[in-house]
Coordinates of C-alpha atoms in Angstrom, one line a residue:
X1 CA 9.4 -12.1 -0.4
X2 CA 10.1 -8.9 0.9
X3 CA 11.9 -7.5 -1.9
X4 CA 8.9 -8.9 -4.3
X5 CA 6.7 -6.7 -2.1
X6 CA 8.7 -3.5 -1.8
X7 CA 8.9 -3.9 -6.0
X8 CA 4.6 -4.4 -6.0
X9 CA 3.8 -1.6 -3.6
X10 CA 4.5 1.9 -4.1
X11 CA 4.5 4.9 -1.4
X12 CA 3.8 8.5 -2.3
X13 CA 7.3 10.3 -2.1
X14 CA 7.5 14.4 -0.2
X15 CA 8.7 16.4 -2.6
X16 CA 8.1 19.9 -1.9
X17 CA 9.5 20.6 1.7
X18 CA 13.2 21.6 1.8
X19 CA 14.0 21.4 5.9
X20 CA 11.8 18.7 7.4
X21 CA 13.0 20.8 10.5
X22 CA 10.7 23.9 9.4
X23 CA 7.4 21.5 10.6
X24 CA 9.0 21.5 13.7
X25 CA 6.4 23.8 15.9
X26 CA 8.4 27.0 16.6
X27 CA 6.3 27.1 20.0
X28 CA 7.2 24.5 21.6
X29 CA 7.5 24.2 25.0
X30 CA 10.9 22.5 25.1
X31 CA 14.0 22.0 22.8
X32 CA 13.8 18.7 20.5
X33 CA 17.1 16.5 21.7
X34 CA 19.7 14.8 19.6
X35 CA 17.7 11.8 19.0
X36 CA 14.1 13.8 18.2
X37 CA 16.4 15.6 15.2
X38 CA 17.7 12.2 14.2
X39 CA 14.6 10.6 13.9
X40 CA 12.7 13.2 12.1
X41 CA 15.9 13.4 10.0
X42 CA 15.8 9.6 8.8
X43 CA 12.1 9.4 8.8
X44 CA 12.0 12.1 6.5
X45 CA 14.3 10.6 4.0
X46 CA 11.8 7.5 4.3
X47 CA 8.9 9.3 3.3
X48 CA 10.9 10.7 0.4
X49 CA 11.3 7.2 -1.4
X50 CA 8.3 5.7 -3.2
X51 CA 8.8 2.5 -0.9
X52 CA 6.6 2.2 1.6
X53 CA 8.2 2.6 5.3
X54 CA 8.1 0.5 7.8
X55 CA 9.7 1.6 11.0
X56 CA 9.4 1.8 14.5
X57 CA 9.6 4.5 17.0
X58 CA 10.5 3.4 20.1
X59 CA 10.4 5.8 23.6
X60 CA 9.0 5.9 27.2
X61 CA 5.7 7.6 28.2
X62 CA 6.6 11.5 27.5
X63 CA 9.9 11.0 25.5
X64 CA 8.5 13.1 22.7
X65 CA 7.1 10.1 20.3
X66 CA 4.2 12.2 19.5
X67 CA 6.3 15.4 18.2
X68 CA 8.4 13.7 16.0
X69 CA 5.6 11.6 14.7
X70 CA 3.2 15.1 14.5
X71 CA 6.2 17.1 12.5
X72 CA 6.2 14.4 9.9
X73 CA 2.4 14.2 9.7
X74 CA 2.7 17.7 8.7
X75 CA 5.3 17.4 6.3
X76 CA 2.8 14.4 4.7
X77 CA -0.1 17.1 5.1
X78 CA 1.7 19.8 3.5
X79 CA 2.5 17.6 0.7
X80 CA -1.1 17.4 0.1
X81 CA -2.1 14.2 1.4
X82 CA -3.5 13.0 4.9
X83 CA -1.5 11.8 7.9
X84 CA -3.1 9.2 10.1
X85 CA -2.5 8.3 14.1
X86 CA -4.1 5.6 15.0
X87 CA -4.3 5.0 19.2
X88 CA -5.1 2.3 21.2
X89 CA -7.5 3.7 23.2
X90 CA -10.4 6.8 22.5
X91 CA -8.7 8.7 25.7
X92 CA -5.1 8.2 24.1
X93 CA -6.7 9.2 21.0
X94 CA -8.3 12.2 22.2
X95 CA -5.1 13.5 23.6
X96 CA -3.3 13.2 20.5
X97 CA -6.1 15.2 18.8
X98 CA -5.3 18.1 21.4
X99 CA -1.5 17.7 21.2
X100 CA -1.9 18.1 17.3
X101 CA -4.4 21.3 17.5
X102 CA -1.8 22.7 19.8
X103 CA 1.0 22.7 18.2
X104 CA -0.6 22.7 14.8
X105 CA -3.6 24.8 14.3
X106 CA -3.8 25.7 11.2
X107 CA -4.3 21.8 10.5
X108 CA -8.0 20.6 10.4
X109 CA -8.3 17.4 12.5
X110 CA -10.9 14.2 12.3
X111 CA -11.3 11.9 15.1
X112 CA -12.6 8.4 14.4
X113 CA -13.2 6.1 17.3
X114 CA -15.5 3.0 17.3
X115 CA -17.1 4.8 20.5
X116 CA -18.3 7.8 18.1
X117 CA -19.7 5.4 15.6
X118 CA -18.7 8.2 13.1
X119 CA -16.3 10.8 12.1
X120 CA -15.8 13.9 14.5
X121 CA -14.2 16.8 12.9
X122 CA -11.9 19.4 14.7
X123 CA -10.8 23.0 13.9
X124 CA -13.3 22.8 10.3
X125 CA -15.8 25.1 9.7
X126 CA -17.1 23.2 7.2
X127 CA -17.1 19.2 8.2
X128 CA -17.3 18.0 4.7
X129 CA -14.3 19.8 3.8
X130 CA -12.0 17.8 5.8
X131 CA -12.3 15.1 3.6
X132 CA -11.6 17.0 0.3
X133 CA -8.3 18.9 1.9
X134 CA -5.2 17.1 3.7
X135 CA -5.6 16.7 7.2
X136 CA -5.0 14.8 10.0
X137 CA -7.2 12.1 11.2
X138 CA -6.7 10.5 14.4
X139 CA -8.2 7.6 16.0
X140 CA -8.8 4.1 17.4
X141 CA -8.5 1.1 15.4
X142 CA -11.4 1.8 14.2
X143 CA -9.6 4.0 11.7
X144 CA -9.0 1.6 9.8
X145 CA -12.5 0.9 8.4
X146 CA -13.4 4.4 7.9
X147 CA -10.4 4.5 6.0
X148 CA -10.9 1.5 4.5
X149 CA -14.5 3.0 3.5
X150 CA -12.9 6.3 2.4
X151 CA -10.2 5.5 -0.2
X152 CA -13.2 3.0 -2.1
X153 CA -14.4 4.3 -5.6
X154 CA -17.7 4.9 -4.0
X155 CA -16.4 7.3 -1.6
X156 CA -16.1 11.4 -2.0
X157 CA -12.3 11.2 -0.9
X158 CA -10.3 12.9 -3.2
X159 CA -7.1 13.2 -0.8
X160 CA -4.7 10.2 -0.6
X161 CA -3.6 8.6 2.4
X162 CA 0.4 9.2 2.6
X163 CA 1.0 8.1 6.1
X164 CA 0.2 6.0 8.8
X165 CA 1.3 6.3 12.5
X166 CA 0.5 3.7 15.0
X167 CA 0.7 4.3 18.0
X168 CA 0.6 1.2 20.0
X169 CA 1.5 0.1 23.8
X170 CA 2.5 -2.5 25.2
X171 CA 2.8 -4.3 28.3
X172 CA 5.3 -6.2 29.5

């Protein structure tokens, strides 16, 4: 079954970037470990097959999840396509949005949280915009419909969706 799947579904495969390693921020505030580089490293080569990835990150609370996962939005972003991170709750959420702008301004960011009721767009001038240029959109669960909503015929999306990140916690 699961080969029948991998042979029905198709991913879009990165192309352009070289060094995964150059959507590292250069600004950060602390040096990526062993592990960070190694995960980056194969997740890259994932997102340059056409087969859709299915992996799992796993870390404690400040173990730099969030970095590795932001560097290879980028890399989906600079391929032309949006990166998605979807969060368990609108405060986790938030915080993500402001880790991202951090340590990548120069990407516009969307939050979309059930709470909202609609899309919020970060570092845009124009809010319309976002949707017509890869970015990164960053939510709750409710992501998923907007999403959902956005890649439809009917909708003004024009960007694909090349990859998802959830970001999920559990409790033990």
């Amino acid at each position: 079954i699961k080969e029948q799947w991998k042979k029905d579904h198709k991913a879009l495969a990165c192309t352009k970037v070289l060094d995964v390693h150059d959507a590292v921020p250069k600004d950060l505030p602390f040096k990526l470990t062993q592990a960070q580089h190694r995960c980056i490293d194969e997740i890259f080569e994932d997102v340059q097959k056409t087969t859709p990835m299915n992996r799992l990150l796993l870390g404690d609370v400040g173990s730099g999840k969030t970095i590795v996962a932001g560097t290879i939005m980028k890399v989906i972003v600079d391929e032309g396509a949006h990166a998605c991170l979807v969060a368990p709750t609108q405060v986790l959420a938030e915080q993500h949005v402001k880790t991202l702008q951090k340590f990548y301004p120069e990407v516009p960011i969307q939050l979309i949280t059930g709470k909202t009721g609609k899309r919020d767009n970060r570092k845009t001038e124009n809010p319309s915009s976002i949707i017509d240029h890869p970015s990164f959109i960053v939510g709750t669960h409710a992501v998923l419909n907007q999403l959902n909503k956005l890649t439809t015929h009917h909708s003004p999306l024009t960007t694909k969706i090349g990859l998802v990140v959830y970001d999920e916690q559990q409790r033990f």
